[in-house]
Amino acid sequence: QVQLVESGGGLVQVGGSLRLSCAASGSGFRANVMGWYRQAPGKQRELVATIASGFSTNYLDSVKGRFTISGDNAKNTVYLQMDSLKPEDTAVYYCNARRTYITGTWLDFWGQGTQVTVSS
């Protein structure tokens, strides 16, 4: 059984910073890609940032230059440093761990979500 535990959400003013953390645990589990998604009220969940085993990263255009993803896939940990926060960043942030297979399939595992609220 794979579990993802997130921490670091909260309330911050515009222009402030927060750092999200996520650790995945499970016997023998190794994620190939880890990342963060978010879902605002009334909107679909969207990808915020991912980091792959080779340390390549990918970002949502609207967070480029403000958010930085880091982590260690070997240790199944991922962090999201969020700077210059804007009200539109308000959402529930979910940690994701993906295990890919040579067959081209994958399994996704999700954290419980952590609320980020940016007040103006």
XYZ file of N, CA, C and O in Angstrom:
480
model
N 0.848 -1.187 0.000
C 0.000 0.000 0.000
C 0.886 1.240 0.000
O 1.815 1.355 0.792
N 0.585 2.154 -0.906
C 1.372 3.373 -1.038
C 0.611 4.530 -0.403
O -0.570 4.725 -0.668
N 1.308 5.268 0.438
C 0.705 6.437 1.077
C 1.544 7.665 0.798
O 2.779 7.613 0.838
N 0.862 8.771 0.531
C 1.523 10.053 0.332
C 1.053 10.995 1.425
O -0.150 11.166 1.619
N 2.004 11.603 2.104
C 1.683 12.533 3.180
C 2.216 13.901 2.834
O 3.419 14.068 2.592
N 1.312 14.872 2.804
C 1.671 16.239 2.433
C 1.670 17.138 3.660
O 0.968 16.883 4.630
N 2.420 18.214 3.557
C 2.409 19.232 4.602
C 2.851 20.561 4.005
O 3.411 20.598 2.907
N 2.557 21.643 4.733
C 3.073 22.946 4.345
C 2.065 23.941 3.811
O 2.426 25.079 3.526
N 0.833 23.540 3.649
C -0.160 24.498 3.172
C -0.504 25.515 4.236
O -0.042 25.437 5.372
N -1.333 26.486 3.858
C -1.753 27.484 4.834
C -2.259 28.752 4.179
O -2.532 28.789 2.970
N -2.364 29.775 4.992
C -2.840 31.084 4.549
C -1.661 32.036 4.463
O -0.851 32.130 5.398
N -1.560 32.739 3.341
C -0.460 33.673 3.139
C -0.976 34.878 2.373
O -1.953 34.776 1.619
N -0.331 36.013 2.551
C -0.722 37.216 1.829
C -0.116 37.228 0.434
O 0.872 36.537 0.153
N -0.695 38.045 -0.414
C -0.170 38.197 -1.770
C 1.308 38.568 -1.712
O 1.722 39.417 -0.918
N 2.082 37.892 -2.560
C 3.516 38.128 -2.595
C 4.311 37.277 -1.634
O 5.547 37.284 -1.679
N 3.626 36.546 -0.787
C 4.300 35.706 0.192
C 4.761 34.377 -0.384
O 4.632 34.127 -1.589
N 5.286 33.550 0.504
C 5.840 32.261 0.088
C 5.329 31.139 0.980
O 5.018 31.350 2.158
N 5.272 29.965 0.397
C 4.980 28.734 1.121
C 5.808 27.619 0.510
O 6.146 27.669 -0.680
N 6.067 26.610 1.332
C 6.789 25.438 0.839
C 5.990 24.193 1.190
O 5.730 23.922 2.360
N 5.630 23.448 0.159
C 4.905 22.200 0.339
C 5.886 21.033 0.321
O 6.850 21.047 -0.432
N 5.589 20.039 1.149
C 6.408 18.837 1.199
C 5.524 17.621 1.042
O 4.355 17.624 1.442
N 6.100 16.573 0.466
C 5.356 15.334 0.284
C 6.323 14.162 0.363
O 7.386 14.182 -0.269
N 5.929 13.156 1.109
C 6.729 11.937 1.208
C 5.837 10.752 0.905
O 4.743 10.620 1.459
N 6.319 9.897 0.017
C 5.586 8.686 -0.347
C 6.228 7.486 0.331
O 7.463 7.375 0.352
N 5.414 6.622 0.862
C 5.920 5.426 1.522
C 5.139 4.214 1.057
O 3.972 4.301 0.705
N 5.823 3.083 1.076
C 5.197 1.844 0.653
C 6.284 0.835 0.361
O 7.282 1.175 -0.268
N 6.088 -0.359 0.795
C 7.110 -1.384 0.661
C 7.490 -1.593 -0.799
O 6.655 -1.954 -1.630
N 8.747 -1.323 -1.088
C 9.254 -1.556 -2.427
C 8.804 -0.569 -3.475
O 9.132 -0.707 -4.655
N 8.094 0.480 -3.058
C 7.582 1.438 -4.048
C 8.659 2.415 -4.452
O 9.382 2.947 -3.624
N 8.727 2.663 -5.758
C 9.642 3.668 -6.280
C 8.909 4.445 -7.360
O 8.503 3.874 -8.363
N 8.766 5.732 -7.144
C 8.079 6.568 -8.130
C 9.040 6.956 -9.250
O 10.212 7.219 -9.008
N 8.536 6.999 -10.462
C 9.313 7.482 -11.590
C 9.170 8.989 -11.772
O 10.077 9.664 -12.240
N 7.982 9.475 -11.431
C 7.699 10.902 -11.528
C 6.906 11.312 -10.295
O 5.996 10.593 -9.871
N 7.261 12.445 -9.752
C 6.476 13.008 -8.658
C 6.129 14.437 -8.996
O 6.850 15.113 -9.750
N 5.018 14.902 -8.469
C 4.621 16.246 -8.804
C 3.496 16.777 -7.949
O 3.060 16.120 -6.997
N 3.059 17.955 -8.325
C 1.983 18.640 -7.624
C 0.908 19.062 -8.619
O 1.220 19.554 -9.705
N -0.318 18.844 -8.208
C -1.482 19.301 -8.946
C -2.289 20.188 -8.008
O -2.099 20.164 -6.800
N -3.196 20.963 -8.581
C -4.056 21.781 -7.731
C -5.462 21.837 -8.312
O -5.667 21.675 -9.507
N -6.392 22.084 -7.428
C -7.783 22.206 -7.842
C -8.439 23.329 -7.056
O -8.532 23.262 -5.831
N -8.871 24.324 -7.797
C -9.593 25.447 -7.201
C -11.087 25.152 -7.265
O -11.537 24.353 -8.092
N -11.883 25.787 -6.411
C -13.332 25.545 -6.413
C -13.947 25.781 -7.789
O -13.699 26.810 -8.427
N -14.705 24.822 -8.266
C -15.379 24.954 -9.542
C -14.506 24.745 -10.756
O -14.962 24.928 -11.888
N -13.264 24.360 -10.527
C -12.339 24.150 -11.649
C -11.806 22.728 -11.653
O -11.855 22.027 -10.647
N -11.266 22.338 -12.802
C -10.667 21.021 -12.909
C -9.281 21.012 -12.281
O -8.621 22.049 -12.191
N -8.885 19.829 -11.870
C -7.537 19.687 -11.324
C -6.539 19.925 -12.442
O -6.713 19.443 -13.562
N -5.475 20.675 -12.140
C -4.465 20.964 -13.148
C -3.074 20.657 -12.617
O -2.809 20.758 -11.418
N -2.208 20.310 -13.554
C -0.819 20.024 -13.209
C -0.097 21.325 -12.907
O -0.183 22.278 -13.675
N 0.616 21.354 -11.787
C 1.389 22.538 -11.424
C 2.862 22.338 -11.773
O 3.470 23.193 -12.411
N 3.417 21.220 -11.360
C 4.833 20.959 -11.630
C 5.122 19.486 -11.405
O 4.498 18.850 -10.557
N 6.064 18.962 -12.178
C 6.512 17.588 -11.997
C 8.027 17.521 -12.071
O 8.684 18.391 -12.667
N 8.563 16.478 -11.456
C 9.984 16.205 -11.532
C 10.143 14.713 -11.761
O 9.544 13.892 -11.083
N 10.965 14.369 -12.764
C 11.130 12.975 -13.155
C 12.433 12.409 -12.585
O 13.248 13.147 -12.036
N 12.602 11.118 -12.774
C 13.764 10.438 -12.205
C 15.073 11.064 -12.635
O 16.045 11.042 -11.889
N 15.101 11.584 -13.857
C 16.316 12.218 -14.338
C 16.419 13.662 -13.934
O 17.268 14.396 -14.430
N 15.537 14.082 -13.039
C 15.514 15.439 -12.516
C 15.032 16.470 -13.526
O 15.210 17.667 -13.316
N 14.434 16.012 -14.605
C 13.833 16.976 -15.517
C 12.534 17.475 -14.900
O 11.800 16.724 -14.263
N 12.260 18.744 -15.106
C 11.090 19.366 -14.495
C 10.150 19.930 -15.547
O 10.552 20.208 -16.680
N 8.918 20.093 -15.126
C 7.891 20.635 -16.004
C 6.979 21.508 -15.154
O 6.650 21.129 -14.024
N 6.598 22.680 -15.689
C 5.782 23.621 -14.926
C 4.579 24.114 -15.720
O 4.646 24.282 -16.941
N 3.526 24.403 -14.995
C 2.400 25.134 -15.549
C 2.903 26.525 -15.924
O 3.667 27.145 -15.157
N 2.488 27.030 -17.076
C 3.023 28.317 -17.540
C 2.838 29.430 -16.507
O 3.732 30.263 -16.312
N 1.708 29.446 -15.843
C 1.399 30.560 -14.948
C 2.235 30.564 -13.664
O 2.218 31.551 -12.928
N 2.971 29.484 -13.402
C 3.788 29.442 -12.185
C 5.278 29.484 -12.492
O 6.104 29.543 -11.573
N 5.631 29.460 -13.765
C 7.043 29.500 -14.134
C 7.695 30.779 -13.603
O 7.144 31.868 -13.725
N 8.869 30.596 -13.008
C 9.567 31.739 -12.444
C 9.166 32.071 -11.024
O 9.824 32.866 -10.353
N 8.082 31.461 -10.540
C 7.619 31.716 -9.174
C 7.691 30.460 -8.307
O 7.940 30.559 -7.103
N 7.430 29.312 -8.909
C 7.433 28.043 -8.177
C 8.655 27.231 -8.583
O 9.075 27.259 -9.745
N 9.184 26.483 -7.627
C 10.312 25.605 -7.904
C 10.037 24.238 -7.290
O 9.795 24.137 -6.082
N 10.094 23.208 -8.122
C 9.912 21.846 -7.639
C 11.275 21.200 -7.453
O 12.188 21.425 -8.249
N 11.397 20.434 -6.404
C 12.638 19.718 -6.149
C 12.300 18.423 -5.430
O 11.182 18.248 -4.939
N 13.286 17.571 -5.344
C 13.034 16.336 -4.633
C 14.003 15.263 -5.009
O 14.975 15.493 -5.741
N 13.720 14.114 -4.510
C 14.569 12.963 -4.742
C 13.659 11.768 -5.001
O 13.046 11.233 -4.072
N 13.597 11.379 -6.261
C 12.711 10.275 -6.589
C 13.145 8.981 -5.902
O 12.320 8.134 -5.582
N 14.459 8.833 -5.675
C 14.950 7.622 -5.017
C 14.426 7.531 -3.587
O 14.252 6.438 -3.045
N 14.178 8.694 -2.992
C 13.662 8.736 -1.632
C 12.165 9.004 -1.600
O 11.577 9.143 -0.531
N 11.586 9.128 -2.786
C 10.142 9.363 -2.871
C 9.695 10.608 -2.125
O 8.676 10.611 -1.422
N 10.481 11.663 -2.250
C 10.108 12.937 -1.636
C 10.060 14.020 -2.697
O 10.822 13.983 -3.675
N 9.183 14.964 -2.514
C 9.065 16.075 -3.450
C 8.649 17.323 -2.679
O 7.917 17.238 -1.685
N 9.166 18.460 -3.137
C 8.876 19.732 -2.495
C 8.424 20.733 -3.561
O 8.809 20.629 -4.730
N 7.642 21.686 -3.121
C 7.241 22.766 -4.024
C 7.428 24.084 -3.285
O 6.697 24.378 -2.338
N 8.421 24.850 -3.711
C 8.649 26.173 -3.156
C 7.829 27.162 -3.975
O 8.027 27.275 -5.187
N 6.939 27.858 -3.307
C 6.040 28.777 -3.993
C 6.334 30.200 -3.517
O 6.154 30.513 -2.345
N 6.790 31.018 -4.420
C 7.112 32.414 -4.118
C 6.203 33.333 -4.923
O 5.579 32.919 -5.894
N 6.167 34.584 -4.507
C 5.360 35.590 -5.201
C 3.936 35.095 -5.435
O 3.397 35.185 -6.546
N 3.346 34.573 -4.402
C 2.020 33.976 -4.531
C 0.964 35.002 -4.883
O 1.028 36.162 -4.454
N 0.013 34.542 -5.674
C -1.087 35.382 -6.151
C -2.416 34.788 -5.699
O -2.501 33.578 -5.436
N -3.459 35.574 -5.642
C -4.768 35.036 -5.249
C -5.212 33.873 -6.126
O -5.854 32.936 -5.634
N -4.838 33.904 -7.397
C -5.243 32.818 -8.296
C -4.498 31.516 -8.032
O -4.813 30.489 -8.638
N -3.539 31.537 -7.140
C -2.865 30.301 -6.726
C -3.650 29.574 -5.642
O -3.299 28.445 -5.260
N -4.696 30.207 -5.136
C -5.510 29.576 -4.102
C -6.166 28.312 -4.632
O -6.835 28.331 -5.661
N -5.938 27.219 -3.921
C -6.455 25.920 -4.350
C -6.071 24.863 -3.319
O -5.273 25.133 -2.407
N -6.610 23.685 -3.507
C -6.122 22.521 -2.780
C -5.014 21.910 -3.634
O -5.227 21.641 -4.825
N -3.862 21.727 -3.041
C -2.710 21.176 -3.743
C -2.549 19.697 -3.389
O -2.548 19.328 -2.207
N -2.411 18.881 -4.431
C -2.301 17.439 -4.255
C -0.933 16.960 -4.725
O -0.482 17.313 -5.831
N -0.333 16.137 -3.916
C 0.906 15.485 -4.300
C 0.576 14.245 -5.129
O -0.405 13.540 -4.846
N 1.385 13.996 -6.129
C 1.194 12.838 -7.004
C 2.494 12.068 -7.138
O 3.565 12.663 -7.283
N 2.380 10.764 -7.109
C 3.522 9.889 -7.381
C 3.091 8.913 -8.467
O 2.046 8.278 -8.354
N 3.880 8.838 -9.507
C 3.527 7.980 -10.643
C 4.601 6.914 -10.840
O 5.800 7.212 -10.907
N 4.125 5.700 -10.954
C 4.995 4.574 -11.285
C 4.676 4.162 -12.715
O 3.529 3.852 -13.026
N 5.668 4.192 -13.582
C 5.456 3.819 -14.968
C 6.010 2.425 -15.220
O 6.897 1.943 -14.496
N 5.484 1.790 -16.260
C 5.872 0.420 -16.585
C 6.284 0.333 -18.041
O 5.849 1.135 -18.875
N 7.082 -0.679 -18.342
C 7.607 -0.843 -19.696
C 6.482 -1.085 -20.692
O 6.637 -0.851 -21.886
N 5.339 -1.519 -20.221
C 4.196 -1.760 -21.100
C 3.542 -0.471 -21.569
O 2.657 -0.481 -22.413
N 3.980 0.647 -20.978
C 3.384 1.923 -21.342
C 2.259 2.349 -20.425
O 1.654 3.412 -20.619
N 1.958 1.507 -19.450
C 0.922 1.860 -18.484
C 1.547 2.518 -17.268
O 2.769 2.551 -17.122
N 0.718 3.033 -16.407
C 1.223 3.675 -15.186
C 0.180 3.585 -14.093
O -1.006 3.372 -14.347
N 0.640 3.793 -12.876
C -0.232 3.886 -11.715
C 0.022 5.208 -11.012
O 1.183 5.576 -10.795
N -1.052 5.897 -10.686
C -0.957 7.176 -9.972
C -1.393 7.004 -8.529
O -2.393 6.331 -8.243
N -0.662 7.643 -7.654
C -1.013 7.664 -6.246
C -1.109 9.127 -5.812
O -0.320 9.968 -6.263
N -2.081 9.392 -4.922
C -2.369 10.774 -4.556
C -2.332 10.985 -3.050
O -2.711 10.103 -2.279
N -1.921 12.177 -2.676
C -2.024 12.595 -1.295
C -3.427 13.082 -0.999
O -4.280 13.164 -1.885
N -3.636 13.438 0.249
C -4.972 13.848 0.667
C -5.289 15.297 0.324
O -6.450 15.711 0.374
N -4.274 16.041 -0.040
C -4.475 17.442 -0.408
C -4.194 18.383 0.741
O -4.454 18.058 1.903
N -3.643 19.539 0.400
C -3.380 20.552 1.409
C -3.844 21.909 0.866
O -3.577 22.236 -0.290
N -4.548 22.655 1.692
C -5.137 23.915 1.244
C -4.095 25.023 1.241
O -3.370 25.220 2.228
N -4.058 25.757 0.134
C -3.241 26.964 0.030
C -4.188 28.120 -0.263
O -4.937 28.082 -1.243
N -4.170 29.118 0.582
C -5.029 30.280 0.410
C -4.173 31.534 0.389
O -3.401 31.773 1.323
N -4.324 32.311 -0.684
C -3.566 33.548 -0.826
C -4.546 34.706 -0.719
O -5.461 34.840 -1.538
N -4.374 35.525 0.296
C -5.297 36.632 0.529
C -4.750 37.927 -0.034
O -3.554 38.202 0.031
N -5.655 38.712 -0.581
C -5.246 39.994 -1.176
C -5.453 41.137 -0.200
O -5.994 40.989 0.870
